[in-house]
mmCIF file of C-alpha atoms in Angstrom:
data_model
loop_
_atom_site.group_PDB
_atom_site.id
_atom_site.type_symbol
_atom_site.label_atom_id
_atom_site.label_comp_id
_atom_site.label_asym_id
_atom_site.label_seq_id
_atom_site.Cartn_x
_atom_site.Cartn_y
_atom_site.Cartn_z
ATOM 1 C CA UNK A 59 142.879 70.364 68.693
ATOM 2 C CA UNK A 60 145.470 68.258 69.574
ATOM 3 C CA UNK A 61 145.146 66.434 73.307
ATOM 4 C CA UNK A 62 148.359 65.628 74.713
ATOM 5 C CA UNK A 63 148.735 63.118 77.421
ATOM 6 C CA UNK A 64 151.199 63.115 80.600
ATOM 7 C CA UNK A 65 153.433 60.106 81.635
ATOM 8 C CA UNK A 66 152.884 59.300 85.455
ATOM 9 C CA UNK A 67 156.902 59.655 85.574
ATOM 10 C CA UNK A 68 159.504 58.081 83.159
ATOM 11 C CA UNK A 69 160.245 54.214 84.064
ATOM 12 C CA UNK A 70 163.124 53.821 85.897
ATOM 13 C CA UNK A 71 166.181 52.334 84.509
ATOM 14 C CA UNK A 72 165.957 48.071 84.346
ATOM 15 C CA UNK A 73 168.324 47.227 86.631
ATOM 16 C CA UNK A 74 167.847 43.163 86.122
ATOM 17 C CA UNK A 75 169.121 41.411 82.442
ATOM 18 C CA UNK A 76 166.029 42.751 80.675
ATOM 19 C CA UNK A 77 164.838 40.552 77.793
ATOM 20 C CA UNK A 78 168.391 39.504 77.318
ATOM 21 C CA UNK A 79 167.760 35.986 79.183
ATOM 22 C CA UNK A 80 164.128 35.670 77.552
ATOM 23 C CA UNK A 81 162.650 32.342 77.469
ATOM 24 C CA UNK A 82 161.603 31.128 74.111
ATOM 25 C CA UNK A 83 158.576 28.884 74.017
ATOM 26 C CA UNK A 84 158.108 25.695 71.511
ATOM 27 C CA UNK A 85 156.664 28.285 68.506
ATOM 28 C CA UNK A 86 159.827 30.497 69.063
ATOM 29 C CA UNK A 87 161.947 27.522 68.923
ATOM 30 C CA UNK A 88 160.389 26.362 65.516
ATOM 31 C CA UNK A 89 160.518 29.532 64.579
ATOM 32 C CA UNK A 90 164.670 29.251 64.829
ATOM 33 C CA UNK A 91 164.427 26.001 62.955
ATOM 34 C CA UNK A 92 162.709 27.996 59.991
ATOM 35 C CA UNK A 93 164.996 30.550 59.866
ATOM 36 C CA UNK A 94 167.757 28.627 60.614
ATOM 37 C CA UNK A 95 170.216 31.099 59.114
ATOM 38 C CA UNK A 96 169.306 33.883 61.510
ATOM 39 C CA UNK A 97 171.368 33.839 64.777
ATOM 40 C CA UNK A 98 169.276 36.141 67.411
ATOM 41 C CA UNK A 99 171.520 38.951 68.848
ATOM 42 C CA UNK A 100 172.129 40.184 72.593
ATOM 43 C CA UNK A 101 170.807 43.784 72.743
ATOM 44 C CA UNK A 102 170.829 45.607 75.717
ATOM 45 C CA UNK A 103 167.688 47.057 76.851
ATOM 46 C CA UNK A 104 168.643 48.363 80.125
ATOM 47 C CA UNK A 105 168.106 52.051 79.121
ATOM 48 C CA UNK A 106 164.773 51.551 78.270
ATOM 49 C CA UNK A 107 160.984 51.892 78.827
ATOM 50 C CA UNK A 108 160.321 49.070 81.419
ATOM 51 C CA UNK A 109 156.695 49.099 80.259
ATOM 52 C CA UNK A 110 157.659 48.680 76.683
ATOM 53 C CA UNK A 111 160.435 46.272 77.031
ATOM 54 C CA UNK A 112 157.823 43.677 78.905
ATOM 55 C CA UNK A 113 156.217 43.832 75.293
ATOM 56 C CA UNK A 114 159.071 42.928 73.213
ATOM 57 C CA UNK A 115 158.873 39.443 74.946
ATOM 58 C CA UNK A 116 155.867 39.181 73.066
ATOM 59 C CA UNK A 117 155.691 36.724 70.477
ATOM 60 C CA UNK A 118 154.777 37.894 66.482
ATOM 61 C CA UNK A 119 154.318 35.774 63.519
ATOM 62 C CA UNK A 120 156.680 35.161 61.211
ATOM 63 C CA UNK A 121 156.010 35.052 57.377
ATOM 64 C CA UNK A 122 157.353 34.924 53.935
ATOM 65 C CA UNK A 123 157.402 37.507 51.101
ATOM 66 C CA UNK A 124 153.561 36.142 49.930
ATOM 67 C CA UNK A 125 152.219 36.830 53.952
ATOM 68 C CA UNK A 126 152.951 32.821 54.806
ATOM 69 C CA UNK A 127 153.504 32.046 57.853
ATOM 70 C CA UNK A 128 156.648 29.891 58.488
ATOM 71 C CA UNK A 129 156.795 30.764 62.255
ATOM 72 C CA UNK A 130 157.331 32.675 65.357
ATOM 73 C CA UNK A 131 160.022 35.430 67.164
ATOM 74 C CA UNK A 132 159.846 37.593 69.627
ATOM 75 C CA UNK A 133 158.943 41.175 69.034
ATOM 76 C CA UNK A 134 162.522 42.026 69.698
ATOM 77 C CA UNK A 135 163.870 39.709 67.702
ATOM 78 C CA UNK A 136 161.030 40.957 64.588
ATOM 79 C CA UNK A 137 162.298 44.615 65.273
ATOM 80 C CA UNK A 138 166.203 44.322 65.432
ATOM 81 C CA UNK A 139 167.573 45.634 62.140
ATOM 82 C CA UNK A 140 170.431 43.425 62.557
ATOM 83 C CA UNK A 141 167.612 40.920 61.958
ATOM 84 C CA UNK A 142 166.022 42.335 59.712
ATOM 85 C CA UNK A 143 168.842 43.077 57.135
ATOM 86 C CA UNK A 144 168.914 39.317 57.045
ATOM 87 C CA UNK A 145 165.293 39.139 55.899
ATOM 88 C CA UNK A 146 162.887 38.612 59.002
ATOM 89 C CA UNK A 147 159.521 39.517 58.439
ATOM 90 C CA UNK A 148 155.942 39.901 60.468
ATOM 91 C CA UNK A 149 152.646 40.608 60.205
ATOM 92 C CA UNK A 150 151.064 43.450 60.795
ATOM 93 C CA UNK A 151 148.289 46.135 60.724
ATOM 94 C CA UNK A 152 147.882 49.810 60.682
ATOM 95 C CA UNK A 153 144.306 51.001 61.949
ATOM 96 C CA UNK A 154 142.363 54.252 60.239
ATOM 97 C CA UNK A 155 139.328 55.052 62.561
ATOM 98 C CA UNK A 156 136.843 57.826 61.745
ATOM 99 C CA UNK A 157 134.414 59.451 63.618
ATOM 100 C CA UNK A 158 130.494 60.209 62.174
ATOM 101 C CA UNK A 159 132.080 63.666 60.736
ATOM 102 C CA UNK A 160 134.441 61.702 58.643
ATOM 103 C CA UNK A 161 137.691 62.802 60.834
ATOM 104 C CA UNK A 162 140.837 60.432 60.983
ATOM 105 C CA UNK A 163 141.940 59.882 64.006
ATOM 106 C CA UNK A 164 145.276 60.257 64.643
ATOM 107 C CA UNK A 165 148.249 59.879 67.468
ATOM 108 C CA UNK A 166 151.821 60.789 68.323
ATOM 109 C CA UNK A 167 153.367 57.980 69.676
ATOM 110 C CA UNK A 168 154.693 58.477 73.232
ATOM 111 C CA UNK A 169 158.770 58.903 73.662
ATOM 112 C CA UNK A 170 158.854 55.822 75.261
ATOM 113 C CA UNK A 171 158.184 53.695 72.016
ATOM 114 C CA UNK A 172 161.405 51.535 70.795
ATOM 115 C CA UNK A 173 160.717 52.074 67.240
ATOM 116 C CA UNK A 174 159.589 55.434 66.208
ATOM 117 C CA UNK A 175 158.967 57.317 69.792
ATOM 118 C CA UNK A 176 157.211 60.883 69.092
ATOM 119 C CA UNK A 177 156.331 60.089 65.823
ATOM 120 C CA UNK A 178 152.852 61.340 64.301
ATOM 121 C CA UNK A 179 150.747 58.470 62.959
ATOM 122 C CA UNK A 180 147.511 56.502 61.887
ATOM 123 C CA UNK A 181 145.089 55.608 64.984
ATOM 124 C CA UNK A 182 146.739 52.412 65.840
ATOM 125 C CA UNK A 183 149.633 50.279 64.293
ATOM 126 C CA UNK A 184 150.782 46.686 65.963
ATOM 127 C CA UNK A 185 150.940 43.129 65.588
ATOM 128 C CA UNK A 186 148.659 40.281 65.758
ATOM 129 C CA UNK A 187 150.128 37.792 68.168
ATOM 130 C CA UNK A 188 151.358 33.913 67.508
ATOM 131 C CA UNK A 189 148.671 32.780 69.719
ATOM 132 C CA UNK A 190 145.529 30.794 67.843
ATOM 133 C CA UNK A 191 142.774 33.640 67.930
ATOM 134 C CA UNK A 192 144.891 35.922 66.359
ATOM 135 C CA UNK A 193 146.421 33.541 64.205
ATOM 136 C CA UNK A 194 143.094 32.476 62.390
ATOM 137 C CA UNK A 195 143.625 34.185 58.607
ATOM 138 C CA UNK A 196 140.207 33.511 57.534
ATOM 139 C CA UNK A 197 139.116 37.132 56.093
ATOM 140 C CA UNK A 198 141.934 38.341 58.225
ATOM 141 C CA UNK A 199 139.834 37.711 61.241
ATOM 142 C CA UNK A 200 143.086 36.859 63.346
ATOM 143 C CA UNK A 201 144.152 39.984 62.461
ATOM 144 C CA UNK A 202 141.050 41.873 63.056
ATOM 145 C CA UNK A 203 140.860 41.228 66.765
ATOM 146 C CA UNK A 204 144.228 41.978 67.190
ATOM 147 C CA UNK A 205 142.993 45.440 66.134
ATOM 148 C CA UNK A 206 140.327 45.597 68.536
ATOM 149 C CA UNK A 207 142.798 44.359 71.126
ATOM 150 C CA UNK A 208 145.160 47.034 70.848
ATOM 151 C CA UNK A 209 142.905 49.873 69.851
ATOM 152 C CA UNK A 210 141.625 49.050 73.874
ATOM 153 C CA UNK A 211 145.354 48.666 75.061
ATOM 154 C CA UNK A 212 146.717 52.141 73.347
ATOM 155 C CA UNK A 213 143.603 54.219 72.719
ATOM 156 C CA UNK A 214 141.340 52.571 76.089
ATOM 157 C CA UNK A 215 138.576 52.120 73.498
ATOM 158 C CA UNK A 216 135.928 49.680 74.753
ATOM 159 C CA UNK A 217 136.251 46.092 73.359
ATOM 160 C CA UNK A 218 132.623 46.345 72.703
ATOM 161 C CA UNK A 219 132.648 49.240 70.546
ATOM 162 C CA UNK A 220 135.240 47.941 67.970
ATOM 163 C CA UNK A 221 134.062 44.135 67.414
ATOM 164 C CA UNK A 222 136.200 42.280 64.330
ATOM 165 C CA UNK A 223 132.772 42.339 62.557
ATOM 166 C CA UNK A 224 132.890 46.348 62.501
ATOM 167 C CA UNK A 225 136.816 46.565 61.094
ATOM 168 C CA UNK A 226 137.290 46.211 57.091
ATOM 169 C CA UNK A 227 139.863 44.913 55.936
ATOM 170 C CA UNK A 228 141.182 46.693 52.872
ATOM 171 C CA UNK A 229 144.532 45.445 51.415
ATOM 172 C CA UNK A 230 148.324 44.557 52.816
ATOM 173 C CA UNK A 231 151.363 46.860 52.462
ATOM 174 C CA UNK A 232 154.974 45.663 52.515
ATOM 175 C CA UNK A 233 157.558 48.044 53.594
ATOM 176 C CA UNK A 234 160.632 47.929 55.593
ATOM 177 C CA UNK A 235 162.267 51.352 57.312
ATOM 178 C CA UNK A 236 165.019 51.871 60.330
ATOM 179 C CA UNK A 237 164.129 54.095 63.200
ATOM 180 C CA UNK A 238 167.567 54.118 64.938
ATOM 181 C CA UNK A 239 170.727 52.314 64.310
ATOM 182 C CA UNK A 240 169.517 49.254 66.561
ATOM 183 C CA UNK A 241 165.911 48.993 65.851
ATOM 184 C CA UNK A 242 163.361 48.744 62.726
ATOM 185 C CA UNK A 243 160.214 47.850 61.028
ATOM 186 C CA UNK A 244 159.772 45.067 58.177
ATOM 187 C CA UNK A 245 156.423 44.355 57.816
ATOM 188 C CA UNK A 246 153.372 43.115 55.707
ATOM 189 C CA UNK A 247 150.743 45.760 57.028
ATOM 190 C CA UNK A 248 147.038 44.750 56.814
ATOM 191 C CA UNK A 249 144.981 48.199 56.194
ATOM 192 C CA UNK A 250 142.122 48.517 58.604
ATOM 193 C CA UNK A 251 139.273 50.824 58.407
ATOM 194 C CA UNK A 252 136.672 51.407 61.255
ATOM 195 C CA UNK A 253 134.085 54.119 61.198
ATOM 196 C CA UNK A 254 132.422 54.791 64.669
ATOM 197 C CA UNK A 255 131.978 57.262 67.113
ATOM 198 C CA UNK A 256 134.073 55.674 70.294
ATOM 199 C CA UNK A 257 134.818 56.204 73.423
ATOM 200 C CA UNK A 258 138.899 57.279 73.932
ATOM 201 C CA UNK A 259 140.817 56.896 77.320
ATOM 202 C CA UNK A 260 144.544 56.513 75.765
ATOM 203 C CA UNK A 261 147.187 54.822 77.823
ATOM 204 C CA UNK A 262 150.349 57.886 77.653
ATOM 205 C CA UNK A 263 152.914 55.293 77.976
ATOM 206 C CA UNK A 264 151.559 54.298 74.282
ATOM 207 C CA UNK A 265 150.557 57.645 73.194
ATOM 208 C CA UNK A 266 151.498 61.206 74.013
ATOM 209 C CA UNK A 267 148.977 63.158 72.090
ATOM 210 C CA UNK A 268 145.749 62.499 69.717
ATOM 211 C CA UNK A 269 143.534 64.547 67.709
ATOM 212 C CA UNK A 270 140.684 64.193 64.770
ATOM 213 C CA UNK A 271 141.682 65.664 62.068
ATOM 214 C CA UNK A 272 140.279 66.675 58.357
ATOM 215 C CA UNK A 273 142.093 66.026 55.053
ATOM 216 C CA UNK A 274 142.949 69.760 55.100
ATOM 217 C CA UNK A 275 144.579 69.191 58.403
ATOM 218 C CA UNK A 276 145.698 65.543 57.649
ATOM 219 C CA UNK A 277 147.725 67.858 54.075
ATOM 220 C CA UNK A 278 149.467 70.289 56.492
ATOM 221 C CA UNK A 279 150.560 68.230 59.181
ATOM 222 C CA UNK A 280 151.806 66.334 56.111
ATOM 223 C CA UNK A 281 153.218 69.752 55.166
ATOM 224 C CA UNK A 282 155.057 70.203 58.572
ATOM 225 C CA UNK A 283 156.656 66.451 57.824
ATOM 226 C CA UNK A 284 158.290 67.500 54.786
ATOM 227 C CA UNK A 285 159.694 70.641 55.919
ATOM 228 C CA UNK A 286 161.072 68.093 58.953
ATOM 229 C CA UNK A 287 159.191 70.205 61.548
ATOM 230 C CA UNK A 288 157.608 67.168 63.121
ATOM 231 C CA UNK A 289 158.396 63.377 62.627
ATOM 232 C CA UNK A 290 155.283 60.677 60.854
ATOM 233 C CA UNK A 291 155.998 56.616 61.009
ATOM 234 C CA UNK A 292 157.755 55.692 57.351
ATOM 235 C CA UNK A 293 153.750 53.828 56.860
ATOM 236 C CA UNK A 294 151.945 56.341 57.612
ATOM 237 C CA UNK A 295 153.895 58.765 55.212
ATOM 238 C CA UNK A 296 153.742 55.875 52.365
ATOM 239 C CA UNK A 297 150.042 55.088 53.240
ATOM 240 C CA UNK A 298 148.649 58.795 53.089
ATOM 241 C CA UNK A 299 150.810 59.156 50.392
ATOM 242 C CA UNK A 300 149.811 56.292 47.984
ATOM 243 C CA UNK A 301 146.049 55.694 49.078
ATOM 244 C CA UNK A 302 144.726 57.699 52.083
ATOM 245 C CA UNK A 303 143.009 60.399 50.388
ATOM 246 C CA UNK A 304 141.145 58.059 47.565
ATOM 247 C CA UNK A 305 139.853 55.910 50.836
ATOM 248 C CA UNK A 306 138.915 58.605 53.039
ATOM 249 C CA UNK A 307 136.963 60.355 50.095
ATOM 250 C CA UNK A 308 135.186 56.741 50.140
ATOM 251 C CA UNK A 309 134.039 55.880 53.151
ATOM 252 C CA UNK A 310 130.744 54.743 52.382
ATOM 253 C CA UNK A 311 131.897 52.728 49.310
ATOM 254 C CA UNK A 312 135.084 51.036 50.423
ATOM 255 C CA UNK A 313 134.245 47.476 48.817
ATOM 256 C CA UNK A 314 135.934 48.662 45.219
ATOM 257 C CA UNK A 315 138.889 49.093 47.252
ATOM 258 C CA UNK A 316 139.428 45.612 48.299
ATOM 259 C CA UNK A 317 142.525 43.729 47.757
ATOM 260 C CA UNK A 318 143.172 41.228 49.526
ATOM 261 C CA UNK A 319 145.241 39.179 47.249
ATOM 262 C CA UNK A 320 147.228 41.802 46.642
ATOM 263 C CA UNK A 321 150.118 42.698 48.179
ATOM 264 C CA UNK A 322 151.335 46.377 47.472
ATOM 265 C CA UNK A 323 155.500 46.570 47.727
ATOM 266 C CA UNK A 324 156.475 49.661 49.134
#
């Protein structure tokens, strides 16, 4: 059964200049050397989620087509399509955590997300940061405790019971969708697996319902997406459709699954 979550009260309108007069540190500035060709644009965020505009200041690492890095931007900057149309990219990851009974969990995203608000997804999708723990690409450990960073800030799951050691790392998607006419996603996506039983407190400015659900339920909310009854994230829908089911049916043997020099274009 699905749990849904209720916002304290919607933010109130940013009455200030919003990210607009950001300050962009010595990576973000290097970042504009590498990508030289890519003049930022002014976007007003005014109308939006005050708690989620604080996080587009946030800084995300900027790679090539082959998952180089070459940099850093902002999150805004990484999510404009205006941007994006001119070939940014960032890293990634999209989380898939089971419980003991082999059930996905899964969220809708709250309707104060930028990119994709009430969309029905995986248990956790974000960004490592451009900061040096979650830089560090050995066996994607960087990105690994990004995971366990955000599956505390969205889902309230205890550091402890997601270390990096506990999250395989499968393979690495790249895809590249619009959710609106201002904002997008291109990404290379590192696929994450955890299988634990954990302990959930989400945060409903991140996440407005949650639920475990079996493949038979995973098929017909699946189902309900097609027929345009409810809304999934573009990865999730590639994802489930591509390589979910073959995984899940796996779980104890997910090493012949590894690919991680491989990247799959979506």
């Amino acid at each position: 059964m699905w749990r849904a979550l209720r916002r304290a009260g919607s933010a109130a309108p940013r009455s200030g200049p919003g990210v607009r007069g950001e300050r962009r540190g010595p990576s973000a500035r290097r970042a504009g050397r590498t990508c030289a060709t890519i003049r930022m644009p002014e976007v007003n965020t005014d109308h939006l989620d005050e708690q989620q505009v604080q996080l587009l200041a946030e800084m995300c690492i900027l790679i090539d087509e082959n998952d180089n890095k070459i940099g850093a931007e902002t999150k805004k900057n990484c999510h404009l399509n205006e941007n994006i149309d001119k070939g940014l990219l960032h890293r990634a990851f999209s989380v898939f955590l089971f419980n003991t009974e082999n059930k996905l969990l899964l969220q809708q995203r709250s309707n104060a997300k930028i990119t994709f608000p009430d969309c029905f997804t995986n248990t956790c999708c974000s960004h490592p940061l451009s900061h040096p723990q979650e830089l560090e690409e050995n066996d994607a450990i960087g990105v690994r405790r990004a995971a366990q960073r955000r599956l505390k800030a969205e889902l309230g799951i205890p550091m402890e019971q997601v270390p990096p050691e506990e999250i395989s790392y499968l393979t690495r998607i790249h895809y590249k969708a619009k959710s609106d006419g201002i904002w997008g996603e291109h990404e290379i996506d590192y696929i994450l697996f955890v299988q634990k039983d954990v302990t959930l407190n989400p945060d409903p400015n991140e996440i407005q319902s949650y639920c475990y659900v079996t493949q038979k339920e995973l098929k017909q909310l699946l189902d309900k997406a097609a027929r345009n009854e409810i809304k999934i994230t573009p990865w999730f829908k590639l994802i489930a459709e591509t390589f979910l089911f073959k995984w899940w049916d796996n779980l104890n043997n997910l090493n012949k699954f590894v690919e991680h020099e491989k990247i799959h274009r979506m």
